[in-house]
Amino acid sequence: MGRSVSAHRAAIRGLLAPLAAREPEVRALVDALGLALARDVVAPVSLPPFDNSQMDGFAVRTADFRDPDVATGGEGARDGAGGLRAFSLAASIPAGAVPGPLSAGQAAPIMTGAMMPEGADAVVPVEHAVPPRFPGPSPLGSADPVLLPEIKPGTFVRLVGSDVAEGAVVLAAGTRLGPAQLGLAAGLGLTEVSVWRPLRVAVVSTGAELAEPGAVLGLGQIHDANGTLLTAALREAGLDARATAVRSDEPAALREALDDAATWAELVVTTGGVSKGAFEATKLALADDPVEFVHLAMQPGGPQGLGTVHGVPFLGFPGNPVSCWVSWEVLLRPVLAELLGAPAPRRRIVLPLAEPLDSPAGKLQVRRARVDGGAVALVGGPGSHLLGALAASDALVLVPEDVTDLPPGANVEVWLL
Amino acid sequence: MGRSVSAHRAAIRGLLAPLAAREPEVRALVDALGLALARDVVAPVSLPPFDNSQMDGFAVRTADFRDPDVATGGEGARDGAGGLRAFSLAASIPAGAVPGPLSAGQAAPIMTGAMMPEGADAVVPVEHAVPPRFPGPSPLGSADPVLLPEIKPGTFVRLVGSDVAEGAVVLAAGTRLGPAQLGLAAGLGLTEVSVWRPLRVAVVSTGAELAEPGAVLGLGQIHDANGTLLTAALREAGLDARATAVRSDEPAALREALDDAATWAELVVTTGGVSKGAFEATKLALADDPVEFVHLAMQPGGPQGLGTVHGVPFLGFPGNPVSCWVSWEVLLRPVLAELLGAPAPRRRIVLPLAEPLDSPAGKLQVRRARVDGGAVALVGGPGSHLLGALAASDALVLVPEDVTDLPPGANVEVWLL
């Protein structure tokens, strides 16, 4: 029944493996969004970089709660008001300040994120204090103590290194850089990262049936969906894709486009002209190049080309829009994710089918679907021309080669789009 | 316990509702990637636009299989070779061509996507023919018939309009334009779409504790994670976000940044300075503006500001990185998705917890997590400073206000990141 999907993915992996040896590029953090790290990021500092307060409150020495010898701010303080103890006020500690040490019997107003004073080991939230507010701007010398309930050592203190330890690999090479990863890099004081630059991909759609964009269709003509569909999919995945359309089945016209693409692209992808017809332009244009044309055990997306053009990796996807897009999702995207770390692979879950399903024996069937509640419902039939149905989908259902029919409720592999 | 999350989302919706009345912008298809449609797209043509072949094969009139009067290409043709019937060859039909009508007894070699000839009502795949290949370039006048097995009417024919009917609303206003939606628009012959332009958002991070990016930390200082974290999150969601840092708690310094932001931004978001401390720069800078500072029943992300600065919508997020990012994910992002159609809302599923969980009474707890197999495991504790843990997460777990503890295996709401 043709080459297996996993065997073809392995062939694509072999074809593209040299791309993982490119020179990395150094980019400012926000400009690296969606790209993959080329080198490990090692934490140059710990996070937090110093013990700090988790709350707006009062930093205290918890030993004071049990030490009868500690001078306190007022008489009758201990247990004077429902288990409260009086503390005299030290200077307030805003975030960013370097506090002096805290003496026994003192409580220092401290703001969230501010450095804990030496000697303090816990923070009482301001709303638990009596009175439940901070003193005015000059608390030093004030005669009024603050009454605080006893707390355990460590309460509301964020210890140095409790999130990230200095020297640890916090982001491994190959990690896709989303907002959280870039935020972490910024929090560590980094301003740039070493990443794999977006791959330059030429998307060449072919076919004598293709009308000029925006033109009224002649009889037998269609508008090219593939150029936009595939270019948008590659760009959304963080690749630098540019589209060309060859509106002809003349091999020479396609050849010219391929020769041009090979001058600048790191990967050339065509759509169409790889099947069993009598006018397969892509097959004809590449007849003398090291390109193999195979049939995969996959529906849709069976006919595929793979090789090089002037030494540049080449993939020939089929021309039906859904076949072309499924080829990207099921064949190319997982290999790029594995080799380069970006784009992210699709998230895969298992869900019950909302309806029965037929699948051809010996082929991996890839159906378009929607996740609805706790089940997955098919959208449109298996036909590879169903572009409207594709646009209404948010998931793929993958039916293994050896499965020919499934009842409603059967668990299936779902890729979330 | 403070304002509910749903009440605060409603307040944000009210604040941002006027943004849905902006003038739409017309963009070329690929430049609209990730944006939301401002107007319905009505199909100007049907898809497919004409009956066409789903296979490389032979177009036939299926009545011929049962009509004894039809002239066939050779004697002994009917049932002559395992239920095959002989057909004389008509001219080949490549994709893009306009075929002549098919006469009784004829079979026309036809390529995938090519227009069905008048009279034909089914296609026999070439691999089922005898011989299983197309004739040479000039089949007309050839004496050799092709033998074909009987098939049912309609087999391997894609009927006009079977995917999309002319005049139907195929993409509703508010639809986020991903690759499939843009591919559909291209397939319909459109070259541009009317979209909501990316919102211009000023991200202003504040705090006297913030060190210059790349500088060695002084005692008590930290690096600003929020500016990068939030700007990257907004950009990934398709917004036009630009970051400013005010490394001071001086209200006047922040005020200057806010005044500037209000000259160009359509939404101003600050991080920090909205809590109960004694030096809350954002609260102080906006003391005379129509801005309310509230405490939400949410952990993290409790302290929040909401109002306008010089008439521009303003949101004050808290300064801890996780609080700031959760505020975006749980408060702002869902409102933008609902009002404008983009970004897409997070996909929500229900999964069992891999471990027990505690949650404060009366607060929506938002925990960082990873989906692992069929369960969800927490990453790091509930602390709002755990940036390293955030960067290792791929999901959020939302624990409702009235839940205080959950055993392993309990089902929880999961938002996939």
PDB file of N, CA and C in Angstrom, chain A residues 30 50 56 95-96 98 111 115 134 158 163 176 179 181-183 186 189 209 214 219-221 223 225 228-229 233 235-236 275-278 320 347 385-389 391 394 416-417, chain B residues 30 50 56 95-96 98 111 115 134 158 163 176 179 181-183 186 189 209 214 219-221 223 225 228-229 233 235-236 275-278 320 347 385-389 391 394 416-417:
ATOM      1  N   VAL A  30      12.309  39.892  22.692  1.00  0.00           N
ATOM      2  CA  VAL A  30      10.972  39.876  22.098  1.00  0.00           C
ATOM      3  C   VAL A  30      11.029  39.495  20.617  1.00  0.00           C
ATOM      4  N   PHE A  50      17.361  37.271  46.115  1.00  0.00           N
ATOM      5  CA  PHE A  50      17.582  37.510  47.553  1.00  0.00           C
ATOM      6  C   PHE A  50      16.270  37.164  48.260  1.00  0.00           C
ATOM      7  N   ASP A  56       2.656  42.578  51.311  1.00  0.00           N
ATOM      8  CA  ASP A  56       2.778  43.847  52.010  1.00  0.00           C
ATOM      9  C   ASP A  56       2.491  43.530  53.474  1.00  0.00           C
ATOM     10  N   ALA A  95      10.271  48.105  48.019  1.00  0.00           N
ATOM     11  CA  ALA A  95      10.974  47.262  47.054  1.00  0.00           C
ATOM     12  C   ALA A  95      12.127  48.057  46.470  1.00  0.00           C
ATOM     13  N   GLY A  96      13.260  47.395  46.299  1.00  0.00           N
ATOM     14  CA  GLY A  96      14.427  48.054  45.717  1.00  0.00           C
ATOM     15  C   GLY A  96      15.392  48.610  46.746  1.00  0.00           C
ATOM     16  N   VAL A  98      17.761  48.627  50.353  1.00  0.00           N
ATOM     17  CA  VAL A  98      18.597  47.712  51.132  1.00  0.00           C
ATOM     18  C   VAL A  98      18.371  48.035  52.600  1.00  0.00           C
ATOM     19  N   MET A 111       7.324  45.909  51.848  1.00  0.00           N
ATOM     20  CA  MET A 111       6.446  45.824  50.694  1.00  0.00           C
ATOM     21  C   MET A 111       6.727  44.539  49.914  1.00  0.00           C
ATOM     22  N   MET A 115      13.443  43.410  49.978  1.00  0.00           N
ATOM     23  CA  MET A 115      14.451  42.556  50.591  1.00  0.00           C
ATOM     24  C   MET A 115      14.167  42.391  52.081  1.00  0.00           C
ATOM     25  N   PHE A 134      -0.412  50.470  57.299  1.00  0.00           N
ATOM     26  CA  PHE A 134       0.953  50.920  57.534  1.00  0.00           C
ATOM     27  C   PHE A 134       0.943  52.267  58.243  1.00  0.00           C
ATOM     28  N   ARG A 158       9.951  34.609  50.485  1.00  0.00           N
ATOM     29  CA  ARG A 158      10.423  33.888  49.291  1.00  0.00           C
ATOM     30  C   ARG A 158      11.940  33.784  49.408  1.00  0.00           C
ATOM     31  N   ASP A 163      12.910  29.565  43.285  1.00  0.00           N
ATOM     32  CA  ASP A 163      12.325  29.333  41.957  1.00  0.00           C
ATOM     33  C   ASP A 163      13.387  28.781  41.006  1.00  0.00           C
ATOM     34  N   ARG A 176      11.182  25.925  22.505  1.00  0.00           N
ATOM     35  CA  ARG A 176      10.484  26.996  21.790  1.00  0.00           C
ATOM     36  C   ARG A 176      10.275  28.163  22.749  1.00  0.00           C
ATOM     37  N   PRO A 179       6.061  33.417  25.445  1.00  0.00           N
ATOM     38  CA  PRO A 179       6.116  34.522  26.399  1.00  0.00           C
ATOM     39  C   PRO A 179       6.739  34.135  27.736  1.00  0.00           C
ATOM     40  N   GLN A 181       8.890  31.758  28.518  1.00  0.00           N
ATOM     41  CA  GLN A 181      10.325  31.488  28.437  1.00  0.00           C
ATOM     42  C   GLN A 181      11.098  32.802  28.266  1.00  0.00           C
ATOM     43  N   LEU A 182      10.551  33.718  27.463  1.00  0.00           N
ATOM     44  CA  LEU A 182      11.206  35.015  27.280  1.00  0.00           C
ATOM     45  C   LEU A 182      11.123  35.850  28.553  1.00  0.00           C
ATOM     46  N   GLY A 183       9.993  35.753  29.261  1.00  0.00           N
ATOM     47  CA  GLY A 183       9.847  36.457  30.530  1.00  0.00           C
ATOM     48  C   GLY A 183      10.866  35.955  31.546  1.00  0.00           C
ATOM     49  N   ALA A 186      14.230  37.372  30.659  1.00  0.00           N
ATOM     50  CA  ALA A 186      14.301  38.775  31.085  1.00  0.00           C
ATOM     51  C   ALA A 186      14.486  38.867  32.591  1.00  0.00           C
ATOM     52  N   GLY A 189      17.857  38.631  33.713  1.00  0.00           N
ATOM     53  CA  GLY A 189      18.735  39.728  33.333  1.00  0.00           C
ATOM     54  C   GLY A 189      19.283  39.613  31.926  1.00  0.00           C
ATOM     55  N   GLU A 209      -4.634  24.722 -14.270  1.00  0.00           N
ATOM     56  CA  GLU A 209      -6.016  25.082 -13.945  1.00  0.00           C
ATOM     57  C   GLU A 209      -6.116  26.317 -13.056  1.00  0.00           C
ATOM     58  N   GLY A 214      -8.000  36.815  -7.925  1.00  0.00           N
ATOM     59  CA  GLY A 214      -8.940  37.915  -8.146  1.00  0.00           C
ATOM     60  C   GLY A 214      -9.637  37.881  -9.492  1.00  0.00           C
ATOM     61  N   LEU A 219     -13.917  28.517 -17.500  1.00  0.00           N
ATOM     62  CA  LEU A 219     -14.413  27.144 -17.376  1.00  0.00           C
ATOM     63  C   LEU A 219     -13.237  26.209 -17.080  1.00  0.00           C
ATOM     64  N   GLY A 220     -13.411  25.359 -16.111  1.00  0.00           N
ATOM     65  CA  GLY A 220     -12.364  24.390 -15.784  1.00  0.00           C
ATOM     66  C   GLY A 220     -11.292  24.943 -14.876  1.00  0.00           C
ATOM     67  N   GLN A 221     -11.320  26.246 -14.596  1.00  0.00           N
ATOM     68  CA  GLN A 221     -10.284  26.856 -13.754  1.00  0.00           C
ATOM     69  C   GLN A 221     -10.694  26.868 -12.276  1.00  0.00           C
ATOM     70  N   HIS A 223      -9.221  28.790  -8.371  1.00  0.00           N
ATOM     71  CA  HIS A 223      -8.270  29.697  -7.749  1.00  0.00           C
ATOM     72  C   HIS A 223      -7.311  28.902  -6.873  1.00  0.00           C
ATOM     73  N   ALA A 225      -5.672  27.880  -3.838  1.00  0.00           N
ATOM     74  CA  ALA A 225      -5.772  27.966  -2.378  1.00  0.00           C
ATOM     75  C   ALA A 225      -4.447  27.600  -1.722  1.00  0.00           C
ATOM     76  N   THR A 228      -1.643  30.266  -0.529  1.00  0.00           N
ATOM     77  CA  THR A 228      -2.011  31.001   0.690  1.00  0.00           C
ATOM     78  C   THR A 228      -2.084  30.076   1.894  1.00  0.00           C
ATOM     79  N   LEU A 229      -2.720  28.929   1.711  1.00  0.00           N
ATOM     80  CA  LEU A 229      -2.906  27.970   2.816  1.00  0.00           C
ATOM     81  C   LEU A 229      -1.561  27.548   3.400  1.00  0.00           C
ATOM     82  N   ALA A 233       0.281  28.737   6.870  1.00  0.00           N
ATOM     83  CA  ALA A 233       0.557  27.692   7.874  1.00  0.00           C
ATOM     84  C   ALA A 233       2.030  27.732   8.296  1.00  0.00           C
ATOM     85  N   ARG A 235       4.092  30.321   8.042  1.00  0.00           N
ATOM     86  CA  ARG A 235       4.379  31.557   8.783  1.00  0.00           C
ATOM     87  C   ARG A 235       3.853  31.479  10.204  1.00  0.00           C
ATOM     88  N   GLU A 236       2.660  30.930  10.356  1.00  0.00           N
ATOM     89  CA  GLU A 236       2.105  30.797  11.709  1.00  0.00           C
ATOM     90  C   GLU A 236       3.023  29.920  12.566  1.00  0.00           C
ATOM     91  N   SER A 275       1.346  13.200  -8.891  1.00  0.00           N
ATOM     92  CA  SER A 275       0.493  12.012  -8.824  1.00  0.00           C
ATOM     93  C   SER A 275       0.708  11.115 -10.034  1.00  0.00           C
ATOM     94  N   LYS A 276      -0.344  10.376 -10.413  1.00  0.00           N
ATOM     95  CA  LYS A 276      -0.215   9.362 -11.471  1.00  0.00           C
ATOM     96  C   LYS A 276      -0.780   9.831 -12.796  1.00  0.00           C
ATOM     97  N   GLY A 277      -1.067  11.113 -12.909  1.00  0.00           N
ATOM     98  CA  GLY A 277      -1.695  11.619 -14.115  1.00  0.00           C
ATOM     99  C   GLY A 277      -0.742  11.645 -15.293  1.00  0.00           C
ATOM    100  N   ALA A 278      -1.265  12.117 -16.408  1.00  0.00           N
ATOM    101  CA  ALA A 278      -0.473  12.152 -17.637  1.00  0.00           C
ATOM    102  C   ALA A 278       0.267  13.476 -17.793  1.00  0.00           C
ATOM    103  N   ASN A 320      -4.168  18.766  -4.091  1.00  0.00           N
ATOM    104  CA  ASN A 320      -5.445  19.052  -3.446  1.00  0.00           C
ATOM    105  C   ASN A 320      -5.180  19.799  -2.143  1.00  0.00           C
ATOM    106  N   ARG A 347      -0.488  19.338  19.985  1.00  0.00           N
ATOM    107  CA  ARG A 347      -0.831  18.598  21.193  1.00  0.00           C
ATOM    108  C   ARG A 347      -1.739  17.426  20.803  1.00  0.00           C
ATOM    109  N   HIS A 385     -10.584  17.721  -1.262  1.00  0.00           N
ATOM    110  CA  HIS A 385     -10.891  19.034  -1.843  1.00  0.00           C
ATOM    111  C   HIS A 385     -11.729  19.872  -0.893  1.00  0.00           C
ATOM    112  N   LEU A 386     -12.056  19.349   0.298  1.00  0.00           N
ATOM    113  CA  LEU A 386     -13.063  19.990   1.152  1.00  0.00           C
ATOM    114  C   LEU A 386     -12.449  21.101   1.997  1.00  0.00           C
ATOM    115  N   LEU A 387     -12.195  22.213   1.308  1.00  0.00           N
ATOM    116  CA  LEU A 387     -11.540  23.362   1.915  1.00  0.00           C
ATOM    117  C   LEU A 387     -12.466  24.080   2.900  1.00  0.00           C
ATOM    118  N   GLY A 388     -13.730  24.143   2.575  1.00  0.00           N
ATOM    119  CA  GLY A 388     -14.695  24.761   3.480  1.00  0.00           C
ATOM    120  C   GLY A 388     -14.763  23.997   4.791  1.00  0.00           C
ATOM    121  N   ALA A 389     -14.768  22.680   4.693  1.00  0.00           N
ATOM    122  CA  ALA A 389     -14.804  21.847   5.903  1.00  0.00           C
ATOM    123  C   ALA A 389     -13.518  22.027   6.711  1.00  0.00           C
ATOM    124  N   ALA A 391     -11.738  24.659   6.939  1.00  0.00           N
ATOM    125  CA  ALA A 391     -11.778  25.965   7.606  1.00  0.00           C
ATOM    126  C   ALA A 391     -12.698  25.945   8.826  1.00  0.00           C
ATOM    127  N   ASP A 394     -11.099  22.263  14.000  1.00  0.00           N
ATOM    128  CA  ASP A 394     -10.093  22.693  14.972  1.00  0.00           C
ATOM    129  C   ASP A 394      -9.270  21.518  15.479  1.00  0.00           C
ATOM    130  N   LEU A 416      -4.750  18.531  18.257  1.00  0.00           N
ATOM    131  CA  LEU A 416      -5.437  19.820  18.405  1.00  0.00           C
ATOM    132  C   LEU A 416      -4.745  20.870  17.536  1.00  0.00           C
ATOM    133  N   LEU A 417      -5.530  21.582  16.732  1.00  0.00           N
ATOM    134  CA  LEU A 417      -4.966  22.606  15.840  1.00  0.00           C
ATOM    135  C   LEU A 417      -4.935  23.951  16.551  1.00  0.00           C
TER     136      LEU A 417
ATOM    137  N   VAL B  30      -2.455  36.966   3.255  1.00  0.00           N
ATOM    138  CA  VAL B  30      -1.439  36.454   4.184  1.00  0.00           C
ATOM    139  C   VAL B  30      -1.117  37.483   5.277  1.00  0.00           C
ATOM    140  N   PHE B  50     -17.062  23.581 -10.488  1.00  0.00           N
ATOM    141  CA  PHE B  50     -17.637  22.751 -11.566  1.00  0.00           C
ATOM    142  C   PHE B  50     -17.420  21.295 -11.174  1.00  0.00           C
ATOM    143  N   ASP B  56      -7.015  10.548 -10.840  1.00  0.00           N
ATOM    144  CA  ASP B  56      -6.493  10.332 -12.172  1.00  0.00           C
ATOM    145  C   ASP B  56      -7.159   9.053 -12.670  1.00  0.00           C
ATOM    146  N   ALA B  95      -6.199  18.979 -16.103  1.00  0.00           N
ATOM    147  CA  ALA B  95      -6.802  20.018 -15.265  1.00  0.00           C
ATOM    148  C   ALA B  95      -6.663  21.356 -15.977  1.00  0.00           C
ATOM    149  N   GLY B  96      -7.716  22.157 -15.907  1.00  0.00           N
ATOM    150  CA  GLY B  96      -7.683  23.470 -16.539  1.00  0.00           C
ATOM    151  C   GLY B  96      -8.291  23.492 -17.929  1.00  0.00           C
ATOM    152  N   VAL B  98     -11.171  22.593 -21.001  1.00  0.00           N
ATOM    153  CA  VAL B  98     -12.631  22.490 -21.154  1.00  0.00           C
ATOM    154  C   VAL B  98     -12.887  21.332 -22.125  1.00  0.00           C
ATOM    155  N   MET B 111      -7.636  13.900 -15.486  1.00  0.00           N
ATOM    156  CA  MET B 111      -6.705  14.090 -14.390  1.00  0.00           C
ATOM    157  C   MET B 111      -7.442  14.649 -13.168  1.00  0.00           C
ATOM    158  N   MET B 115     -12.124  19.083 -15.288  1.00  0.00           N
ATOM    159  CA  MET B 115     -13.572  19.215 -15.471  1.00  0.00           C
ATOM    160  C   MET B 115     -14.145  17.939 -16.089  1.00  0.00           C
ATOM    161  N   PHE B 134      -2.245   5.397 -18.481  1.00  0.00           N
ATOM    162  CA  PHE B 134      -2.822   6.255 -19.510  1.00  0.00           C
ATOM    163  C   PHE B 134      -2.182   5.956 -20.854  1.00  0.00           C
ATOM    164  N   ARG B 158     -16.460  14.951  -7.920  1.00  0.00           N
ATOM    165  CA  ARG B 158     -16.742  16.008  -6.948  1.00  0.00           C
ATOM    166  C   ARG B 158     -17.730  16.951  -7.592  1.00  0.00           C
ATOM    167  N   ASP B 163     -18.674  21.316  -1.566  1.00  0.00           N
ATOM    168  CA  ASP B 163     -17.946  21.810  -0.386  1.00  0.00           C
ATOM    169  C   ASP B 163     -18.541  23.129   0.085  1.00  0.00           C
ATOM    170  N   ARG B 176     -11.445  34.178  13.654  1.00  0.00           N
ATOM    171  CA  ARG B 176      -9.997  34.359  13.601  1.00  0.00           C
ATOM    172  C   ARG B 176      -9.463  33.714  12.322  1.00  0.00           C
ATOM    173  N   PRO B 179      -4.493  29.703   8.887  1.00  0.00           N
ATOM    174  CA  PRO B 179      -4.168  29.238   7.537  1.00  0.00           C
ATOM    175  C   PRO B 179      -5.373  28.672   6.776  1.00  0.00           C
ATOM    176  N   GLN B 181      -8.596  29.253   7.073  1.00  0.00           N
ATOM    177  CA  GLN B 181      -9.575  30.268   6.699  1.00  0.00           C
ATOM    178  C   GLN B 181      -9.035  31.123   5.552  1.00  0.00           C
ATOM    179  N   LEU B 182      -7.752  31.439   5.607  1.00  0.00           N
ATOM    180  CA  LEU B 182      -7.153  32.234   4.529  1.00  0.00           C
ATOM    181  C   LEU B 182      -7.053  31.400   3.248  1.00  0.00           C
ATOM    182  N   GLY B 183      -6.768  30.103   3.393  1.00  0.00           N
ATOM    183  CA  GLY B 183      -6.735  29.222   2.226  1.00  0.00           C
ATOM    184  C   GLY B 183      -8.103  29.135   1.567  1.00  0.00           C
ATOM    185  N   ALA B 186      -8.685  32.301  -0.355  1.00  0.00           N
ATOM    186  CA  ALA B 186      -7.927  32.275  -1.618  1.00  0.00           C
ATOM    187  C   ALA B 186      -8.604  31.353  -2.620  1.00  0.00           C
ATOM    188  N   GLY B 189     -11.186  32.865  -4.536  1.00  0.00           N
ATOM    189  CA  GLY B 189     -10.773  33.919  -5.472  1.00  0.00           C
ATOM    190  C   GLY B 189     -10.578  35.275  -4.819  1.00  0.00           C
ATOM    191  N   GLU B 209      12.554  48.782  42.262  1.00  0.00           N
ATOM    192  CA  GLU B 209      13.456  47.640  42.404  1.00  0.00           C
ATOM    193  C   GLU B 209      13.990  47.143  41.066  1.00  0.00           C
ATOM    194  N   GLY B 214      20.198  43.833  31.522  1.00  0.00           N
ATOM    195  CA  GLY B 214      21.600  43.495  31.264  1.00  0.00           C
ATOM    196  C   GLY B 214      22.549  43.944  32.357  1.00  0.00           C
ATOM    197  N   LEU B 219      21.962  45.144  45.335  1.00  0.00           N
ATOM    198  CA  LEU B 219      21.239  44.506  46.437  1.00  0.00           C
ATOM    199  C   LEU B 219      19.789  44.973  46.438  1.00  0.00           C
ATOM    200  N   GLY B 220      18.877  44.039  46.558  1.00  0.00           N
ATOM    201  CA  GLY B 220      17.465  44.390  46.619  1.00  0.00           C
ATOM    202  C   GLY B 220      16.832  44.596  45.261  1.00  0.00           C
ATOM    203  N   GLN B 221      17.642  44.578  44.185  1.00  0.00           N
ATOM    204  CA  GLN B 221      17.096  44.800  42.841  1.00  0.00           C
ATOM    205  C   GLN B 221      16.715  43.488  42.159  1.00  0.00           C
ATOM    206  N   HIS B 223      15.505  42.058  37.944  1.00  0.00           N
ATOM    207  CA  HIS B 223      15.317  42.427  36.545  1.00  0.00           C
ATOM    208  C   HIS B 223      13.836  42.369  36.199  1.00  0.00           C
ATOM    209  N   ALA B 225      10.882  41.234  34.502  1.00  0.00           N
ATOM    210  CA  ALA B 225      10.381  40.151  33.651  1.00  0.00           C
ATOM    211  C   ALA B 225       9.076  40.560  32.966  1.00  0.00           C
ATOM    212  N   THR B 228       8.795  42.092  29.226  1.00  0.00           N
ATOM    213  CA  THR B 228       8.996  41.097  28.172  1.00  0.00           C
ATOM    214  C   THR B 228       7.885  40.059  28.160  1.00  0.00           C
ATOM    215  N   LEU B 229       7.544  39.568  29.341  1.00  0.00           N
ATOM    216  CA  LEU B 229       6.515  38.527  29.468  1.00  0.00           C
ATOM    217  C   LEU B 229       5.192  38.978  28.860  1.00  0.00           C
ATOM    218  N   ALA B 233       3.470  38.014  25.257  1.00  0.00           N
ATOM    219  CA  ALA B 233       2.159  37.347  25.299  1.00  0.00           C
ATOM    220  C   ALA B 233       1.156  38.079  24.413  1.00  0.00           C
ATOM    221  N   ARG B 235       1.859  40.085  21.858  1.00  0.00           N
ATOM    222  CA  ARG B 235       2.244  39.956  20.443  1.00  0.00           C
ATOM    223  C   ARG B 235       1.897  38.582  19.909  1.00  0.00           C
ATOM    224  N   GLU B 236       2.139  37.555  20.711  1.00  0.00           N
ATOM    225  CA  GLU B 236       1.781  36.208  20.267  1.00  0.00           C
ATOM    226  C   GLU B 236       0.281  36.114  20.012  1.00  0.00           C
ATOM    227  N   SER B 275      -1.199  47.419  44.775  1.00  0.00           N
ATOM    228  CA  SER B 275      -1.559  46.601  45.923  1.00  0.00           C
ATOM    229  C   SER B 275      -1.797  47.462  47.168  1.00  0.00           C
ATOM    230  N   LYS B 276      -1.523  46.884  48.357  1.00  0.00           N
ATOM    231  CA  LYS B 276      -1.851  47.555  49.619  1.00  0.00           C
ATOM    232  C   LYS B 276      -0.631  48.153  50.283  1.00  0.00           C
ATOM    233  N   GLY B 277       0.477  48.222  49.566  1.00  0.00           N
ATOM    234  CA  GLY B 277       1.702  48.706  50.176  1.00  0.00           C
ATOM    235  C   GLY B 277       1.668  50.203  50.441  1.00  0.00           C
ATOM    236  N   ALA B 278       2.788  50.694  50.977  1.00  0.00           N
ATOM    237  CA  ALA B 278       2.877  52.114  51.317  1.00  0.00           C
ATOM    238  C   ALA B 278       3.434  52.942  50.159  1.00  0.00           C
ATOM    239  N   ASN B 320       3.797  41.061  40.423  1.00  0.00           N
ATOM    240  CA  ASN B 320       4.465  39.769  40.395  1.00  0.00           C
ATOM    241  C   ASN B 320       4.277  39.154  39.009  1.00  0.00           C
ATOM    242  N   ARG B 347      -8.194  26.847  24.676  1.00  0.00           N
ATOM    243  CA  ARG B 347      -9.020  25.654  24.651  1.00  0.00           C
ATOM    244  C   ARG B 347      -9.142  25.109  26.074  1.00  0.00           C
ATOM    245  N   HIS B 385       5.590  34.440  42.240  1.00  0.00           N
ATOM    246  CA  HIS B 385       6.916  34.837  41.777  1.00  0.00           C
ATOM    247  C   HIS B 385       7.590  33.716  41.002  1.00  0.00           C
ATOM    248  N   LEU B 386       6.905  32.573  40.832  1.00  0.00           N
ATOM    249  CA  LEU B 386       7.572  31.377  40.311  1.00  0.00           C
ATOM    250  C   LEU B 386       7.631  31.390  38.789  1.00  0.00           C
ATOM    251  N   LEU B 387       8.540  32.202  38.282  1.00  0.00           N
ATOM    252  CA  LEU B 387       8.697  32.421  36.858  1.00  0.00           C
ATOM    253  C   LEU B 387       9.308  31.200  36.176  1.00  0.00           C
ATOM    254  N   GLY B 388      10.235  30.544  36.855  1.00  0.00           N
ATOM    255  CA  GLY B 388      10.839  29.337  36.298  1.00  0.00           C
ATOM    256  C   GLY B 388       9.790  28.249  36.119  1.00  0.00           C
ATOM    257  N   ALA B 389       8.912  28.119  37.100  1.00  0.00           N
ATOM    258  CA  ALA B 389       7.842  27.120  37.009  1.00  0.00           C
ATOM    259  C   ALA B 389       6.878  27.475  35.884  1.00  0.00           C
ATOM    260  N   ALA B 391       7.577  28.962  33.149  1.00  0.00           N
ATOM    261  CA  ALA B 391       8.214  28.656  31.862  1.00  0.00           C
ATOM    262  C   ALA B 391       8.226  27.166  31.572  1.00  0.00           C
ATOM    263  N   ASP B 394       2.538  24.102  30.522  1.00  0.00           N
ATOM    264  CA  ASP B 394       1.838  24.190  29.241  1.00  0.00           C
ATOM    265  C   ASP B 394       0.326  24.228  29.425  1.00  0.00           C
ATOM    266  N   LEU B 416      -5.561  24.966  28.036  1.00  0.00           N
ATOM    267  CA  LEU B 416      -4.331  24.588  27.334  1.00  0.00           C
ATOM    268  C   LEU B 416      -3.627  25.832  26.803  1.00  0.00           C
ATOM    269  N   LEU B 417      -2.327  25.965  27.101  1.00  0.00           N
ATOM    270  CA  LEU B 417      -1.571  27.129  26.635  1.00  0.00           C
ATOM    271  C   LEU B 417      -0.958  26.856  25.262  1.00  0.00           C
TER     272      LEU B 417
END
